[in-house]
Amino acid sequence: MAATDETPEAGFADPTGDPLLRTRFALPTRPAMFVRRPRLTEHLDQALGTPLTMVNGSAGAGKTLLVADWASGLRQPVAWLTAESTDQAPGVFWAHVLQALRAAGVPVASEVGSPAEASRVDRRTLTRLAADLEGRDTSTLLVLDEFDRVVSREIAEQLEFVLHHAGRGLRLILVTRTEPLLPLHRYRASGEMTEIRDAELAFTPDEAQELLTRHGLHLSASAVQALVERTRGWAAGLRLSALAARQGTDPHAYLKQFEADHSAVADFLLAEVLDRQAPDTQDLLLRISVLERCCPDLVNVLTQRTDAEPILAALQRENAFVHYLGHSWYSLHPLFAEILRAHLRERFPGLEPELRSRAAQWLRRSGALPEALAQGAAADDWEFTARAVVDDLALGQLFTGLRSDDLSALFERMGPDVRGPAPDLVRAARELAGRDVEHGLAHLQRAEEELARDGATDPAAAGLTCALLEALAARLTGTPGRAERAAEQALALRPEVPGHLLDEHPELNALLLTHLGSARLWAGRFEDARSVLSAVAGRPGGAAMALPRWEALGHLALIDYLNGWLGRAEHKALAAAGQAQRYSLPQRSGAGLGMLVRAAVLIDRDELDEAQALLDEVAASHLLGEDPVEEAGRVLTRGRLLLARGDARAALAAADAIVPAVVSSPWAEDHAAALASAAYLAQGKPESARKVVERVADRRAACTVQAARARLAAGHPEEALEMLHSLPETDRPGPAVTVRATLVRAQAAHELGDHTAAHRLLGRALLDGRREQLRLPFLEAGPWIRPLLSTGRLRELAGGWLVPAGHGPPAPTEQPQPPALVVEELSARERDVLRRLAEMRSTEEIAADLQVSVNTVKTHLKSIYRKLAVSRRGDAVRRARDARIL
């Protein structure tokens, strides 16, 4: 509000004889670029109903302009006084308060009087003032701006006296950087206080966007967000940055990378915050600027003093850009810290690395390893940093997907001149994490040689780390024996490692076991692989264990699939996907196995579009240098999909693809042979089909069944049956194998004229296949099966999943025609999507519920629309209800 006609003339004096200046009683003028913030003014409206209001924030937080803007919009008069450091004498202070009331048009009774002495105020004056205010019909609003300058306890007690006895007649609003000496706890406890503090004063991205726009700057939302994060929404920082940006040739580039220490922001903070502190406190602030956060003990180490605790607490109370984080920890405003670091380098050249090294040592002893590593790297103390990450068993975190990128980036600046076992182990880990096996093994070999003659690094911890990297190298190169030796080495070293380190880093052993399980799987030792992978998959441990569990579940799913147990495989693959989604894990080698297994299961169910979508998703995240298990799984699954779509030539090419590995995998060879055989059969070449698979027919049940199919196709049903009688006894195949074997037996019986046995065997295959929705084996069986499916019980067993319900054979008077085996029915997963579609769920909600990607749901929707001959969601639901699918 503007001052009234009763504003004092410059010649009017306070008890000291100094004139009462008009500007101290006027509401500050809001600048043209001022941004009104309704959320804060609405909060300030509560001040009309509480005796005390405190707007408490740091310098430049926008406190004064906020209150002035709010006050200018009120109908009632507002008395405004901007305090100064000279207002420590009670008589002077109250003379100014009384004049502020008069200047705002608030009549003050003559009996109240005015202080006659600068050093004191008569108690009767305060009593009469309180009584005068209390007796009014409307409340008087008094704003004391910059109240942090008033440090007199006597004045605080007098102000509390007047506020208490004035009752509803006075609403006091304090604008301050520090908490006043009033008994705030009483007002808070009774709900008689309105508070706006620094965090609430911070600009939101939307408010910052408006501020920048008013300065003629039009930035993207992401650029504004970045600026808000850097300034923490600090009003002065935003305004000063905007003003400086307008003066440059490229405002957008300036705001993106402005140097805080060479800007108006630096001048403001140095003048308003740093220079106002005592020399010892300035020194403390400069030294702690190298820390992300600090506590008194750590600050004492850096300052070599013992009084950090009260200084930090005082700085926080003063809103000196020191924020309390809880549990005795503090942090500096990031811009303030940036400016202080620049001045530290200028005033004390060479001190920063020493401070960071001291901090790194203290943080590591205190168990704050990530911060210790960051400080060690910033100090270029690479020997300490590498040794800390190795000795604390933390190098496994390079592979967990949680801190992998941060930890890898930490060592990017470590030069080749830094030597020793720990630095070389870090280099080996980074190379292997990036799937550069050649360079990774070179660094690992050098580290192992150095460990034999260097005692600086903990030999047990370094040995365990070596074992982890050896196991990973074995997995990536397909060397099962190397993985076994690494596991034996780790087992021997574990008793020598402190138990608390093993407990703090469960991921190290979990990763090692996962690599061992993958290597055993590659070697075809399925049960041995299952034992170690199950131990990982079933172990709790939160986010640190998420990626090992994810990979272990994917490998276990593959083992089940290779054994023919589709339901079990799908369950584990979906559990793996759940781990990835829960912890937002990035794609890593081995992590695509779950999706590959789900795609393979869908192929066996003849849900080819859905399988293609999953394979496309795997390809989109494909990493160079995958381990052989995943590469073989990807190649074989793609080949089976090509064959199911009728492209036998491309399927043959996939079967002939070479997966790089030191040791060949028996199951990969066997399944490649089976795929090639099936492709030759699709081309009408039974002899080629027989030759390619019979060399491995005695090693795996699935290959035996495929060899029997080839014999059958060549016109030798008795030989096919004989082969099936000699299935490997070591295998315990699941339905994906047994259904195919039963179908071969049924076809052989059919060709030998035993129609009763053929019907019985086909019925058994239908029963077993229906449980798993196994459609592909029946499609592969050939035309002989169709007439049988049109008869009585077999038609019932096939209805609803293999052929549509109700699609029986033609009427008896007509020539019987076999039912179409490939029909426009919905898959089980498509029905799941359709049911959720009917519940009005979004694509994202359906994806989350089914634990699949949004792209997979979209693929399902396209297939549903095509099969139902519709183009919209609502039409799909209606058509499905009409057809009684829902």
Coordinates of N, CA and C in Angstrom, one line a residue, residues 120 126 202 227 266 279 451 627 696 740:
R120 N 15.4 3.2 26.5 CA 14.3 2.5 27.2 C 13.0 3.0 26.8
L126 N 3.8 0.7 26.6 CA 3.5 -0.6 26.0 C 2.1 -1.1 26.4
A202 N 10.8 -21.3 -2.4 CA 11.5 -21.7 -3.6 C 10.5 -21.7 -4.8
L227 N 17.5 -25.5 -14.6 CA 17.9 -24.3 -13.9 C 17.3 -24.2 -12.5
A266 N 27.2 -14.6 -7.8 CA 28.4 -14.7 -6.9 C 28.5 -13.4 -6.1
P279 N 35.5 -14.0 10.4 CA 36.6 -14.6 9.6 C 36.7 -16.1 9.8
L451 N 49.2 -58.7 -7.6 CA 48.7 -59.1 -6.3 C 49.7 -60.1 -5.7
D627 N 26.7 -62.9 -23.9 CA 27.2 -64.2 -23.5 C 26.6 -65.3 -24.5
V696 N 22.8 -86.5 -33.3 CA 22.7 -86.1 -31.9 C 21.4 -86.7 -31.3
R740 N 4.8 -83.8 -28.7 CA 5.4 -84.1 -30.1 C 5.6 -85.6 -30.2

